[in-house]
Amino acid sequence: QVQLVESGGGLVQAGGSLRLSCVASASGTIFSINPMGWYRQAPGKQRELVADITSGGSTNYADSVKGRFTISRDNAKNTAYLQMNSLKPEDTAVYYCNARVYGLEWQTNSWGQGTQVTISS
């Protein structure tokens, strides 16, 4: 069983910054996680990809966050980070960590419980 635990959400004013963290753990040995990513879902909207990163460090961003958000990861700690700068009210959403986790003879696509990010104008 894989668990993703997110942290770092909160309420900030427009123009501010937040850093989200996501730690992956499993009952078995994790051999790799590829990719790890962040999605978000605003009220009344579909969940959308914000950014993801491969185990090799290749990144992918939604156009709406390019130049403002930076995704990174620490493979040794099975942790991904999302540094969010120049935040806008339209960034308000629940942010979910997602990871495809590989064990010796298993793999699973897992989601975190979500962390609320609220940007006030």
N, CA, C and O atoms as a printed pandas DataFrame, in Angstrom:
     atom_number atom_name residue_name chain_id  residue_number  x_coord  y_coord  z_coord
0              1         N          GLN        A               1    0.847   -1.183    0.000
1              2        CA          GLN        A               1    0.000    0.000    0.000
2              3         C          GLN        A               1    0.886    1.237    0.000
3              4         O          GLN        A               1    1.842    1.328    0.770
4              5         N          VAL        A               2    0.561    2.187   -0.870
5              6        CA          VAL        A               2    1.332    3.411   -1.004
6              7         C          VAL        A               2    0.563    4.558   -0.382
7              8         O          VAL        A               2   -0.653    4.670   -0.539
8              9         N          GLN        A               3    1.274    5.393    0.313
9             10        CA          GLN        A               3    0.664    6.575    0.907
10            11         C          GLN        A               3    1.434    7.815    0.455
11            12         O          GLN        A               3    2.664    7.848    0.500
12            13         N          LEU        A               4    0.696    8.825    0.023
13            14        CA          LEU        A               4    1.282   10.117   -0.324
14            15         C          LEU        A               4    0.762   11.141    0.672
15            16         O          LEU        A               4   -0.447   11.296    0.837
16            17         N          VAL        A               5    1.665   11.828    1.325
17            18        CA          VAL        A               5    1.282   12.812    2.330
18            19         C          VAL        A               5    1.752   14.186    1.882
19            20         O          VAL        A               5    2.945   14.428    1.698
20            21         N          GLU        A               6    0.787   15.077    1.710
21            22        CA          GLU        A               6    1.085   16.428    1.266
22            23         C          GLU        A               6    1.111   17.382    2.448
23            24         O          GLU        A               6    0.481   17.135    3.476
24            25         N          SER        A               7    1.837   18.458    2.293
25            26        CA          SER        A               7    1.859   19.518    3.296
26            27         C          SER        A               7    2.242   20.824    2.616
27            28         O          SER        A               7    2.766   20.831    1.503
28            29         N          GLY        A               8    1.972   21.926    3.301
29            30        CA          GLY        A               8    2.415   23.222    2.819
30            31         C          GLY        A               8    1.343   24.134    2.284
31            32         O          GLY        A               8    1.636   25.277    1.932
32            33         N          GLY        A               9    0.110   23.672    2.210
33            34        CA          GLY        A               9   -0.949   24.536    1.725
34            35         C          GLY        A               9   -1.275   25.624    2.738
35            36         O          GLY        A               9   -0.763   25.621    3.857
36            37         N          GLY        A              10   -2.131   26.551    2.333
37            38        CA          GLY        A              10   -2.531   27.609    3.238
38            39         C          GLY        A              10   -3.157   28.775    2.513
39            40         O          GLY        A              10   -3.521   28.689    1.340
40            41         N          LEU        A              11   -3.272   29.870    3.244
41            42        CA          LEU        A              11   -3.879   31.094    2.733
42            43         C          LEU        A              11   -2.795   32.167    2.629
43            44         O          LEU        A              11   -2.125   32.482    3.612
44            45         N          VAL        A              12   -2.631   32.721    1.430
45            46        CA          VAL        A              12   -1.680   33.803    1.233
46            47         C          VAL        A              12   -2.303   34.861    0.337
47            48         O          VAL        A              12   -3.282   34.605   -0.364
48            49         N          GLN        A              13   -1.727   36.037    0.372
49            50        CA          GLN        A              13   -2.199   37.113   -0.493
50            51         C          GLN        A              13   -1.624   36.953   -1.894
51            52         O          GLN        A              13   -0.589   36.319   -2.097
52            53         N          ALA        A              14   -2.317   37.539   -2.840
53            54        CA          ALA        A              14   -1.821   37.531   -4.219
54            55         C          ALA        A              14   -0.412   38.106   -4.262
55            56         O          ALA        A              14   -0.098   39.096   -3.602
56            57         N          GLY        A              15    0.420   37.455   -5.058
57            58        CA          GLY        A              15    1.817   37.855   -5.148
58            59         C          GLY        A              15    2.723   37.106   -4.195
59            60         O          GLY        A              15    3.946   37.185   -4.304
60            61         N          GLY        A              16    2.135   36.384   -3.268
61            62        CA          GLY        A              16    2.915   35.644   -2.285
62            63         C          GLY        A              16    3.393   34.311   -2.808
63            64         O          GLY        A              16    3.233   33.980   -3.983
64            65         N          SER        A              17    3.987   33.552   -1.898
65            66        CA          SER        A              17    4.571   32.257   -2.255
66            67         C          SER        A              17    4.155   31.181   -1.268
67            68         O          SER        A              17    3.860   31.454   -0.105
68            69         N          LEU        A              18    4.140   29.968   -1.757
69            70        CA          LEU        A              18    3.929   28.779   -0.932
70            71         C          LEU        A              18    4.792   27.662   -1.483
71            72         O          LEU        A              18    5.125   27.639   -2.668
72            73         N          ARG        A              19    5.149   26.736   -0.607
73            74        CA          ARG        A              19    5.894   25.556   -1.038
74            75         C          ARG        A              19    5.166   24.326   -0.548
75            76         O          ARG        A              19    4.966   24.142    0.653
76            77         N          LEU        A              20    4.768   23.482   -1.492
77            78        CA          LEU        A              20    4.107   22.231   -1.169
78            79         C          LEU        A              20    5.121   21.094   -1.170
79            80         O          LEU        A              20    6.078   21.089   -1.944
80            81         N          SER        A              21    4.886   20.134   -0.285
81            82        CA          SER        A              21    5.719   18.931   -0.231
82            83         C          SER        A              21    4.839   17.703   -0.309
83            84         O          SER        A              21    3.694   17.717    0.143
84            85         N          CYS        A              22    5.372   16.647   -0.881
85            86        CA          CYS        A              22    4.663   15.379   -0.982
86            87         C          CYS        A              22    5.664   14.261   -0.718
87            88         O          CYS        A              22    6.657   14.123   -1.432
88            89         N          VAL        A              23    5.397   13.472    0.306
89            90        CA          VAL        A              23    6.271   12.359    0.662
90            91         C          VAL        A              23    5.557   11.049    0.376
91            92         O          VAL        A              23    4.421   10.844    0.805
92            93         N          ALA        A              24    6.221   10.176   -0.343
93            94        CA          ALA        A              24    5.667    8.867   -0.665
94            95         C          ALA        A              24    6.258    7.812    0.257
95            96         O          ALA        A              24    7.459    7.800    0.530
96            97         N          SER        A              25    5.388    6.928    0.732
97            98        CA          SER        A              25    5.833    5.793    1.521
98            99         C          SER        A              25    5.011    4.590    1.130
99           100         O          SER        A              25    3.924    4.716    0.568
100          101         N          ALA        A              26    5.552    3.400    1.438
101          102        CA          ALA        A              26    4.849    2.174    1.069
102          103         C          ALA        A              26    5.155    1.079    2.070
103          104         O          ALA        A              26    6.172    1.115    2.763
104          105         N          SER        A              27    4.263    0.108    2.136
105          106        CA          SER        A              27    4.485   -1.032    3.022
106          107         C          SER        A              27    5.596   -1.920    2.490
107          108         O          SER        A              27    6.257   -2.615    3.262
108          109         N          GLY        A              28    5.808   -1.905    1.178
109          110        CA          GLY        A              28    6.905   -2.630    0.579
110          111         C          GLY        A              28    8.008   -1.678    0.144
111          112         O          GLY        A              28    7.906   -0.463    0.321
112          113         N          THR        A              29    9.052   -2.244   -0.422
113          114        CA          THR        A              29   10.167   -1.418   -0.878
114          115         C          THR        A              29    9.796   -0.668   -2.152
115          116         O          THR        A              29    9.284   -1.255   -3.106
116          117         N          ILE        A              30   10.058    0.615   -2.155
117          118        CA          ILE        A              30    9.853    1.435   -3.346
118          119         C          ILE        A              30   11.137    1.436   -4.160
119          120         O          ILE        A              30   12.192    1.849   -3.677
120          121         N          PHE        A              31   11.037    0.965   -5.408
121          122        CA          PHE        A              31   12.207    0.953   -6.271
122          123         C          PHE        A              31   12.320    2.230   -7.091
123          124         O          PHE        A              31   13.415    2.737   -7.335
124          125         N          SER        A              32   11.188    2.729   -7.503
125          126        CA          SER        A              32   11.231    3.993   -8.236
126          127         C          SER        A              32    9.861    4.652   -8.217
127          128         O          SER        A              32    8.840    4.004   -7.983
128          129         N          ILE        A              33    9.866    5.930   -8.464
129          130        CA          ILE        A              33    8.621    6.696   -8.579
130          131         C          ILE        A              33    8.760    7.549   -9.835
131          132         O          ILE        A              33    9.614    8.431   -9.919
132          133         N          ASN        A              34    7.907    7.266  -10.797
133          134        CA          ASN        A              34    8.063    7.958  -12.074
134          135         C          ASN        A              34    6.768    8.021  -12.847
135          136         O          ASN        A              34    6.281    6.986  -13.302
136          137         N          PRO        A              35    6.188    9.204  -13.013
137          138        CA          PRO        A              35    6.649   10.467  -12.483
138          139         C          PRO        A              35    6.001   10.776  -11.128
139          140         O          PRO        A              35    5.180   10.013  -10.618
140          141         N          MET        A              36    6.392   11.898  -10.579
141          142        CA          MET        A              36    5.660   12.511   -9.471
142          143         C          MET        A              36    5.117   13.834   -9.970
143          144         O          MET        A              36    5.773   14.535  -10.741
144          145         N          GLY        A              37    3.931   14.169   -9.533
145          146        CA          GLY        A              37    3.342   15.388  -10.066
146          147         C          GLY        A              37    2.347   16.019   -9.121
147          148         O          GLY        A              37    1.962   15.449   -8.100
148          149         N          TRP        A              38    1.952   17.200   -9.493
149          150        CA          TRP        A              38    0.926   17.944   -8.747
150          151         C          TRP        A              38   -0.228   18.275   -9.698
151          152         O          TRP        A              38   -0.035   18.733  -10.824
152          153         N          TYR        A              39   -1.418   18.023   -9.196
153          154        CA          TYR        A              39   -2.642   18.387   -9.883
154          155         C          TYR        A              39   -3.404   19.337   -8.977
155          156         O          TYR        A              39   -3.125   19.431   -7.781
156          157         N          ARG        A              40   -4.364   20.037   -9.553
157          158        CA          ARG        A              40   -5.215   20.893   -8.725
158          159         C          ARG        A              40   -6.646   20.846   -9.238
159          160         O          ARG        A              40   -6.910   20.595  -10.414
160          161         N          GLN        A              41   -7.549   21.096   -8.312
161          162        CA          GLN        A              41   -8.966   21.121   -8.663
162          163         C          GLN        A              41   -9.629   22.275   -7.943
163          164         O          GLN        A              41   -9.692   22.311   -6.714
164          165         N          ALA        A              42  -10.120   23.213   -8.726
165          166        CA          ALA        A              42  -10.862   24.348   -8.191
166          167         C          ALA        A              42  -12.339   23.994   -8.159
167          168         O          ALA        A              42  -12.773   23.110   -8.898
168          169         N          PRO        A              43  -13.121   24.665   -7.320
169          170        CA          PRO        A              43  -14.551   24.368   -7.232
170          171         C          PRO        A              43  -15.234   24.480   -8.597
171          172         O          PRO        A              43  -15.085   25.480   -9.299
172          173         N          GLY        A              44  -15.975   23.451   -8.952
173          174        CA          GLY        A              44  -16.712   23.453  -10.200
174          175         C          GLY        A              44  -15.888   23.183  -11.428
175          176         O          GLY        A              44  -16.397   23.263  -12.546
176          177         N          LYS        A              45  -14.615   22.863  -11.245
177          178        CA          LYS        A              45  -13.739   22.616  -12.383
178          179         C          LYS        A              45  -13.142   21.213  -12.305
179          180         O          LYS        A              45  -13.119   20.584  -11.247
180          181         N          GLN        A              46  -12.663   20.745  -13.451
181          182        CA          GLN        A              46  -12.017   19.438  -13.489
182          183         C          GLN        A              46  -10.604   19.523  -12.909
183          184         O          GLN        A              46   -9.968   20.577  -12.909
184          185         N          ARG        A              47  -10.148   18.396  -12.425
185          186        CA          ARG        A              47   -8.772   18.320  -11.942
186          187         C          ARG        A              47   -7.832   18.485  -13.136
187          188         O          ARG        A              47   -8.053   17.911  -14.203
188          189         N          GLU        A              48   -6.784   19.279  -12.934
189          190        CA          GLU        A              48   -5.859   19.542  -14.022
190          191         C          GLU        A              48   -4.413   19.371  -13.554
191          192         O          GLU        A              48   -4.085   19.581  -12.386
192          193         N          LEU        A              49   -3.570   18.987  -14.494
193          194        CA          LEU        A              49   -2.153   18.857  -14.194
194          195         C          LEU        A              49   -1.547   20.246  -14.000
195          196         O          LEU        A              49   -1.771   21.155  -14.799
196          197         N          VAL        A              50   -0.779   20.388  -12.926
197          198        CA          VAL        A              50   -0.031   21.605  -12.689
198          199         C          VAL        A              50    1.403   21.422  -13.178
199          200         O          VAL        A              50    1.914   22.221  -13.962
200          201         N          ALA        A              51    2.041   20.352  -12.700
201          202        CA          ALA        A              51    3.421   20.073  -13.088
202          203         C          ALA        A              51    3.755   18.647  -12.711
203          204         O          ALA        A              51    3.208   18.099  -11.754
204          205         N          ASP        A              52    4.664   18.048  -13.475
205          206        CA          ASP        A              52    5.186   16.760  -13.052
206          207         C          ASP        A              52    6.670   16.675  -13.387
207          208         O          ASP        A              52    7.214   17.469  -14.155
208          209         N          ILE        A              53    7.301   15.669  -12.772
209          210        CA          ILE        A              53    8.751   15.532  -12.908
210          211         C          ILE        A              53    9.096   14.056  -12.921
211          212         O          ILE        A              53    8.576   13.277  -12.122
212          213         N          THR        A              54    9.975   13.679  -13.831
213          214        CA          THR        A              54   10.408   12.296  -13.907
214          215         C          THR        A              54   11.522   12.045  -12.898
215          216         O          THR        A              54   12.051   12.971  -12.283
216          217         N          SER        A              55   11.862   10.773  -12.746
217          218        CA          SER        A              55   12.952   10.439  -11.839
218          219         C          SER        A              55   14.283   11.007  -12.327
219          220         O          SER        A              55   15.208   11.212  -11.541
220          221         N          GLY        A              56   14.367   11.256  -13.620
221          222        CA          GLY        A              56   15.582   11.845  -14.179
222          223         C          GLY        A              56   15.614   13.358  -14.126
223          224         O          GLY        A              56   16.621   13.978  -14.467
224          225         N          GLY        A              57   14.510   13.952  -13.698
225          226        CA          GLY        A              57   14.482   15.400  -13.524
226          227         C          GLY        A              57   13.830   16.178  -14.654
227          228         O          GLY        A              57   13.831   17.409  -14.632
228          229         N          SER        A              58   13.278   15.492  -15.633
229          230        CA          SER        A              58   12.566   16.197  -16.699
230          231         C          SER        A              58   11.235   16.699  -16.162
231          232         O          SER        A              58   10.520   15.983  -15.460
232          233         N          THR        A              59   10.918   17.935  -16.503
233          234        CA          THR        A              59    9.723   18.561  -15.953
234          235         C          THR        A              59    8.735   18.955  -17.040
235          236         O          THR        A              59    9.081   19.121  -18.209
236          237         N          ASN        A              60    7.505   19.096  -16.606
237          238        CA          ASN        A              60    6.413   19.472  -17.494
238          239         C          ASN        A              60    5.488   20.377  -16.694
239          240         O          ASN        A              60    5.136   20.057  -15.559
240          241         N          TYR        A              61    5.088   21.514  -17.283
241          242        CA          TYR        A              61    4.253   22.474  -16.581
242          243         C          TYR        A              61    3.022   22.846  -17.397
243          244         O          TYR        A              61    3.054   22.868  -18.627
244          245         N          ALA        A              62    1.952   23.133  -16.693
245          246        CA          ALA        A              62    0.803   23.754  -17.339
246          247         C          ALA        A              62    1.200   25.160  -17.763
247          248         O          ALA        A              62    1.989   25.826  -17.092
248          249         N          ASP        A              63    0.648   25.599  -18.875
249          250        CA          ASP        A              63    0.990   26.932  -19.384
250          251         C          ASP        A              63    0.683   28.017  -18.359
251          252         O          ASP        A              63    1.388   29.023  -18.280
252          253         N          SER        A              64   -0.360   27.810  -17.582
253          254        CA          SER        A              64   -0.811   28.836  -16.642
254          255         C          SER        A              64    0.160   29.056  -15.488
255          256         O          SER        A              64    0.069   30.070  -14.795
256          257         N          VAL        A              65    1.087   28.124  -15.269
257          258        CA          VAL        A              65    2.006   28.264  -14.135
258          259         C          VAL        A              65    3.458   28.396  -14.562
259          260         O          VAL        A              65    4.336   28.586  -13.720
260          261         N          LYS        A              66    3.718   28.298  -15.839
261          262        CA          LYS        A              66    5.106   28.409  -16.312
262          263         C          LYS        A              66    5.707   29.745  -15.906
263          264         O          LYS        A              66    5.080   30.795  -16.047
264          265         N          GLY        A              67    6.933   29.688  -15.400
265          266        CA          GLY        A              67    7.622   30.890  -14.959
266          267         C          GLY        A              67    7.298   31.299  -13.542
267          268         O          GLY        A              67    7.966   32.168  -12.982
268          269         N          ARG        A              68    6.276   30.685  -12.942
269          270        CA          ARG        A              68    5.894   31.025  -11.566
270          271         C          ARG        A              68    6.093   29.850  -10.607
271          272         O          ARG        A              68    6.472   30.038   -9.451
272          273         N          PHE        A              69    5.838   28.656  -11.092
273          274        CA          PHE        A              69    5.934   27.452  -10.259
274          275         C          PHE        A              69    7.164   26.643  -10.670
275          276         O          PHE        A              69    7.548   26.618  -11.839
276          277         N          THR        A              70    7.762   25.990   -9.696
277          278        CA          THR        A              70    8.895   25.114   -9.953
278          279         C          THR        A              70    8.697   23.802   -9.210
279          280         O          THR        A              70    8.507   23.785   -7.994
280          281         N          ILE        A              71    8.743   22.704   -9.955
281          282        CA          ILE        A              71    8.647   21.392   -9.341
282          283         C          ILE        A              71   10.051   20.808   -9.211
283          284         O          ILE        A              71   10.895   20.978  -10.091
284          285         N          SER        A              72   10.280   20.123   -8.106
285          286        CA          SER        A              72   11.562   19.464   -7.889
286          287         C          SER        A              72   11.313   18.209   -7.070
287          288         O          SER        A              72   10.209   17.988   -6.573
288          289         N          ARG        A              73   12.343   17.393   -6.935
289          290        CA          ARG        A              73   12.181   16.176   -6.152
290          291         C          ARG        A              73   13.508   15.758   -5.566
291          292         O          ARG        A              73   14.581   16.100   -6.062
292          293         N          ASP        A              74   13.389   15.001   -4.487
293          294        CA          ASP        A              74   14.538   14.372   -3.842
294          295         C          ASP        A              74   14.283   12.880   -3.905
295          296         O          ASP        A              74   13.499   12.344   -3.122
296          297         N          ASN        A              75   14.938   12.213   -4.830
297          298        CA          ASN        A              75   14.669   10.781   -5.029
298          299         C          ASN        A              75   15.028    9.956   -3.792
299          300         O          ASN        A              75   14.364    8.961   -3.501
300          301         N          ALA        A              76   16.046   10.349   -3.080
301          302        CA          ALA        A              76   16.457    9.597   -1.894
302          303         C          ALA        A              76   15.402    9.652   -0.790
303          304         O          ALA        A              76   15.307    8.751    0.044
304          305         N          LYS        A              77   14.615   10.726   -0.803
305          306        CA          LYS        A              77   13.582   10.901    0.219
306          307         C          LYS        A              77   12.185   10.625   -0.316
307          308         O          LYS        A              77   11.198   10.802    0.398
308          309         N          ASN        A              78   12.097   10.190   -1.575
309          310        CA          ASN        A              78   10.777    9.927   -2.187
310          311         C          ASN        A              78    9.852   11.127   -2.014
311          312         O          ASN        A              78    8.671   10.975   -1.700
312          313         N          THR        A              79   10.389   12.289   -2.218
313          314        CA          THR        A              79    9.665   13.529   -1.950
314          315         C          THR        A              79    9.687   14.439   -3.178
315          316         O          THR        A              79   10.701   14.581   -3.861
316          317         N          ALA        A              80    8.540   15.041   -3.426
317          318        CA          ALA        A              80    8.426   16.050   -4.470
318          319         C          ALA        A              80    8.007   17.372   -3.833
319          320         O          ALA        A              80    7.311   17.409   -2.818
320          321         N          TYR        A              81    8.454   18.449   -4.464
321          322        CA          TYR        A              81    8.142   19.785   -3.973
322          323         C          TYR        A              81    7.534   20.618   -5.108
323          324         O          TYR        A              81    7.824   20.403   -6.285
324          325         N          LEU        A              82    6.697   21.560   -4.724
325          326        CA          LEU        A              82    6.178   22.517   -5.679
326          327         C          LEU        A              82    6.344   23.904   -5.072
327          328         O          LEU        A              82    5.621   24.278   -4.149
328          329         N          GLN        A              83    7.295   24.658   -5.595
329          330        CA          GLN        A              83    7.494   26.036   -5.163
330          331         C          GLN        A              83    6.603   26.921   -6.018
331          332         O          GLN        A              83    6.725   26.956   -7.242
332          333         N          MET        A              84    5.708   27.632   -5.354
333          334        CA          MET        A              84    4.740   28.465   -6.063
334          335         C          MET        A              84    4.988   29.924   -5.718
335          336         O          MET        A              84    4.839   30.335   -4.567
336          337         N          ASN        A              85    5.366   30.698   -6.717
337          338        CA          ASN        A              85    5.629   32.123   -6.542
338          339         C          ASN        A              85    4.635   32.953   -7.345
339          340         O          ASN        A              85    3.938   32.439   -8.220
340          341         N          SER        A              86    4.583   34.224   -7.037
341          342        CA          SER        A              86    3.684   35.149   -7.752
342          343         C          SER        A              86    2.275   34.580   -7.842
343          344         O          SER        A              86    1.664   34.571   -8.910
344          345         N          LEU        A              87    1.782   34.117   -6.735
345          346        CA          LEU        A              87    0.475   33.454   -6.716
346          347         C          LEU        A              87   -0.649   34.406   -7.067
347          348         O          LEU        A              87   -0.616   35.592   -6.737
348          349         N          LYS        A              88   -1.646   33.858   -7.745
349          350        CA          LYS        A              88   -2.802   34.619   -8.197
350          351         C          LYS        A              88   -4.063   34.018   -7.596
351          352         O          LYS        A              88   -4.071   32.842   -7.234
352          353         N          PRO        A              89   -5.126   34.802   -7.483
353          354        CA          PRO        A              89   -6.389   34.237   -6.970
354          355         C          PRO        A              89   -6.845   33.018   -7.763
355          356         O          PRO        A              89   -7.439   32.099   -7.199
356          357         N          GLU        A              90   -6.576   33.000   -9.057
357          358        CA          GLU        A              90   -6.994   31.852   -9.874
358          359         C          GLU        A              90   -6.183   30.583   -9.593
359          360         O          GLU        A              90   -6.502   29.520  -10.126
360          361         N          ASP        A              91   -5.155   30.678   -8.776
361          362        CA          ASP        A              91   -4.424   29.489   -8.337
362          363         C          ASP        A              91   -5.121   28.790   -7.172
363          364         O          ASP        A              91   -4.717   27.703   -6.759
364          365         N          THR        A              92   -6.156   29.415   -6.654
365          366        CA          THR        A              92   -6.892   28.816   -5.536
366          367         C          THR        A              92   -7.498   27.483   -5.954
367          368         O          THR        A              92   -8.225   27.402   -6.944
368          369         N          ALA        A              93   -7.195   26.454   -5.197
369          370        CA          ALA        A              93   -7.666   25.103   -5.515
370          371         C          ALA        A              93   -7.185   24.143   -4.430
371          372         O          ALA        A              93   -6.386   24.500   -3.565
372          373         N          VAL        A              94   -7.691   22.931   -4.503
373          374        CA          VAL        A              94   -7.101   21.846   -3.729
374          375         C          VAL        A              94   -6.000   21.226   -4.599
375          376         O          VAL        A              94   -6.241   20.849   -5.746
376          377         N          TYR        A              95   -4.832   21.131   -4.058
377          378        CA          TYR        A              95   -3.677   20.597   -4.788
378          379         C          TYR        A              95   -3.431   19.153   -4.346
379          380         O          TYR        A              95   -3.347   18.855   -3.155
380          381         N          TYR        A              96   -3.320   18.277   -5.328
381          382        CA          TYR        A              96   -3.144   16.853   -5.072
382          383         C          TYR        A              96   -1.797   16.386   -5.614
383          384         O          TYR        A              96   -1.398   16.735   -6.725
384          385         N          CYS        A              97   -1.121   15.605   -4.816
385          386        CA          CYS        A              97    0.087   14.943   -5.278
386          387         C          CYS        A              97   -0.302   13.636   -5.970
387          388         O          CYS        A              97   -1.223   12.939   -5.546
388          389         N          ASN        A              98    0.413   13.328   -7.029
389          390        CA          ASN        A              98    0.183   12.079   -7.759
390          391         C          ASN        A              98    1.531   11.429   -8.038
391          392         O          ASN        A              98    2.517   12.102   -8.341
392          393         N          ALA        A              99    1.549   10.106   -7.929
393          394        CA          ALA        A              99    2.811    9.415   -8.193
394          395         C          ALA        A              99    2.543    8.012   -8.707
395          396         O          ALA        A              99    1.654    7.317   -8.216
396          397         N          ARG        A             100    3.315    7.606   -9.693
397          398        CA          ARG        A             100    3.295    6.196  -10.118
398          399         C          ARG        A             100    4.490    5.542   -9.449
399          400         O          ARG        A             100    5.648    5.862   -9.721
400          401         N          VAL        A             101    4.163    4.619   -8.570
401          402        CA          VAL        A             101    5.168    4.026   -7.700
402          403         C          VAL        A             101    5.414    2.589   -8.121
403          404         O          VAL        A             101    4.473    1.826   -8.343
404          405         N          TYR        A             102    6.678    2.227   -8.230
405          406        CA          TYR        A             102    7.073    0.890   -8.658
406          407         C          TYR        A             102    7.794    0.177   -7.519
407          408         O          TYR        A             102    8.741    0.696   -6.927
408          409         N          GLY        A             103    7.304   -1.049   -7.232
409          410        CA          GLY        A             103    8.003   -1.949   -6.323
410          411         C          GLY        A             103    8.662   -3.055   -7.109
411          412         O          GLY        A             103    8.818   -2.948   -8.326
412          413         N          LEU        A             104    9.049   -4.111   -6.433
413          414        CA          LEU        A             104    9.723   -5.224   -7.112
414          415         C          LEU        A             104    8.802   -5.903   -8.118
415          416         O          LEU        A             104    9.193   -6.158   -9.257
416          417         N          GLU        A             105    7.590   -6.191   -7.695
417          418        CA          GLU        A             105    6.644   -6.883   -8.568
418          419         C          GLU        A             105    5.289   -6.206   -8.582
419          420         O          GLU        A             105    4.271   -6.851   -8.834
420          421         N          TRP        A             106    5.269   -4.945   -8.320
421          422        CA          TRP        A             106    4.011   -4.213   -8.318
422          423         C          TRP        A             106    4.241   -2.775   -8.754
423          424         O          TRP        A             106    5.359   -2.261   -8.724
424          425         N          GLN        A             107    3.148   -2.146   -9.159
425          426        CA          GLN        A             107    3.164   -0.724   -9.423
426          427         C          GLN        A             107    1.768   -0.188   -9.148
427          428         O          GLN        A             107    0.783   -0.918   -9.262
428          429         N          THR        A             108    1.688    1.046   -8.796
429          430        CA          THR        A             108    0.398    1.639   -8.513
430          431         C          THR        A             108    0.440    3.134   -8.788
431          432         O          THR        A             108    1.472    3.782   -8.618
432          433         N          ASN        A             109   -0.682    3.662   -9.209
433          434        CA          ASN        A             109   -0.833    5.096   -9.389
434          435         C          ASN        A             109   -1.580    5.631   -8.180
435          436         O          ASN        A             109   -2.736    5.273   -7.953
436          437         N          SER        A             110   -0.932    6.479   -7.409
437          438        CA          SER        A             110   -1.491    6.897   -6.129
438          439         C          SER        A             110   -1.731    8.396   -6.074
439          440         O          SER        A             110   -1.071    9.182   -6.754
440          441         N          TRP        A             111   -2.696    8.766   -5.243
441          442        CA          TRP        A             111   -3.047   10.163   -5.015
442          443         C          TRP        A             111   -2.933   10.491   -3.533
443          444         O          TRP        A             111   -3.203    9.651   -2.675
444          445         N          GLY        A             112   -2.534   11.711   -3.250
445          446        CA          GLY        A             112   -2.583   12.206   -1.894
446          447         C          GLY        A             112   -3.982   12.665   -1.542
447          448         O          GLY        A             112   -4.891   12.635   -2.372
448          449         N          GLN        A             113   -4.142   13.091   -0.295
449          450        CA          GLN        A             113   -5.456   13.486    0.179
450          451         C          GLN        A             113   -5.818   14.913   -0.231
451          452         O          GLN        A             113   -6.977   15.317   -0.133
452          453         N          GLY        A             114   -4.842   15.659   -0.679
453          454        CA          GLY        A             114   -5.087   17.031   -1.118
454          455         C          GLY        A             114   -4.768   18.043   -0.041
455          456         O          GLY        A             114   -4.942   17.781    1.149
456          457         N          THR        A             115   -4.301   19.201   -0.469
457          458        CA          THR        A             115   -4.036   20.300    0.447
458          459         C          THR        A             115   -4.605   21.582   -0.155
459          460         O          THR        A             115   -4.398   21.871   -1.333
460          461         N          GLN        A             116   -5.311   22.333    0.652
461          462        CA          GLN        A             116   -5.995   23.529    0.159
462          463         C          GLN        A             116   -5.012   24.686    0.015
463          464         O          GLN        A             116   -4.229   24.976    0.919
464          465         N          VAL        A             117   -5.072   25.331   -1.130
465          466        CA          VAL        A             117   -4.312   26.561   -1.382
466          467         C          VAL        A             117   -5.320   27.651   -1.714
467          468         O          VAL        A             117   -6.095   27.523   -2.662
468          469         N          THR        A             118   -5.305   28.720   -0.931
469          470        CA          THR        A             118   -6.243   29.823   -1.132
470          471         C          THR        A             118   -5.461   31.114   -1.275
471          472         O          THR        A             118   -4.655   31.467   -0.415
472          473         N          ILE        A             119   -5.709   31.809   -2.367
473          474        CA          ILE        A             119   -5.018   33.071   -2.651
474          475         C          ILE        A             119   -6.038   34.196   -2.586
475          476         O          ILE        A             119   -7.018   34.205   -3.331
476          477         N          SER        A             120   -5.799   35.137   -1.697
477          478        CA          SER        A             120   -6.711   36.269   -1.560
478          479         C          SER        A             120   -6.224   37.434   -2.420
479          480         O          SER        A             120   -5.024   37.635   -2.604
480          481         N          SER        A             121   -7.173   38.186   -2.935
481          482        CA          SER        A             121   -6.835   39.318   -3.815
482          483         C          SER        A             121   -6.633   40.591   -3.014
483          484         O          SER        A             121   -6.344   41.642   -3.586
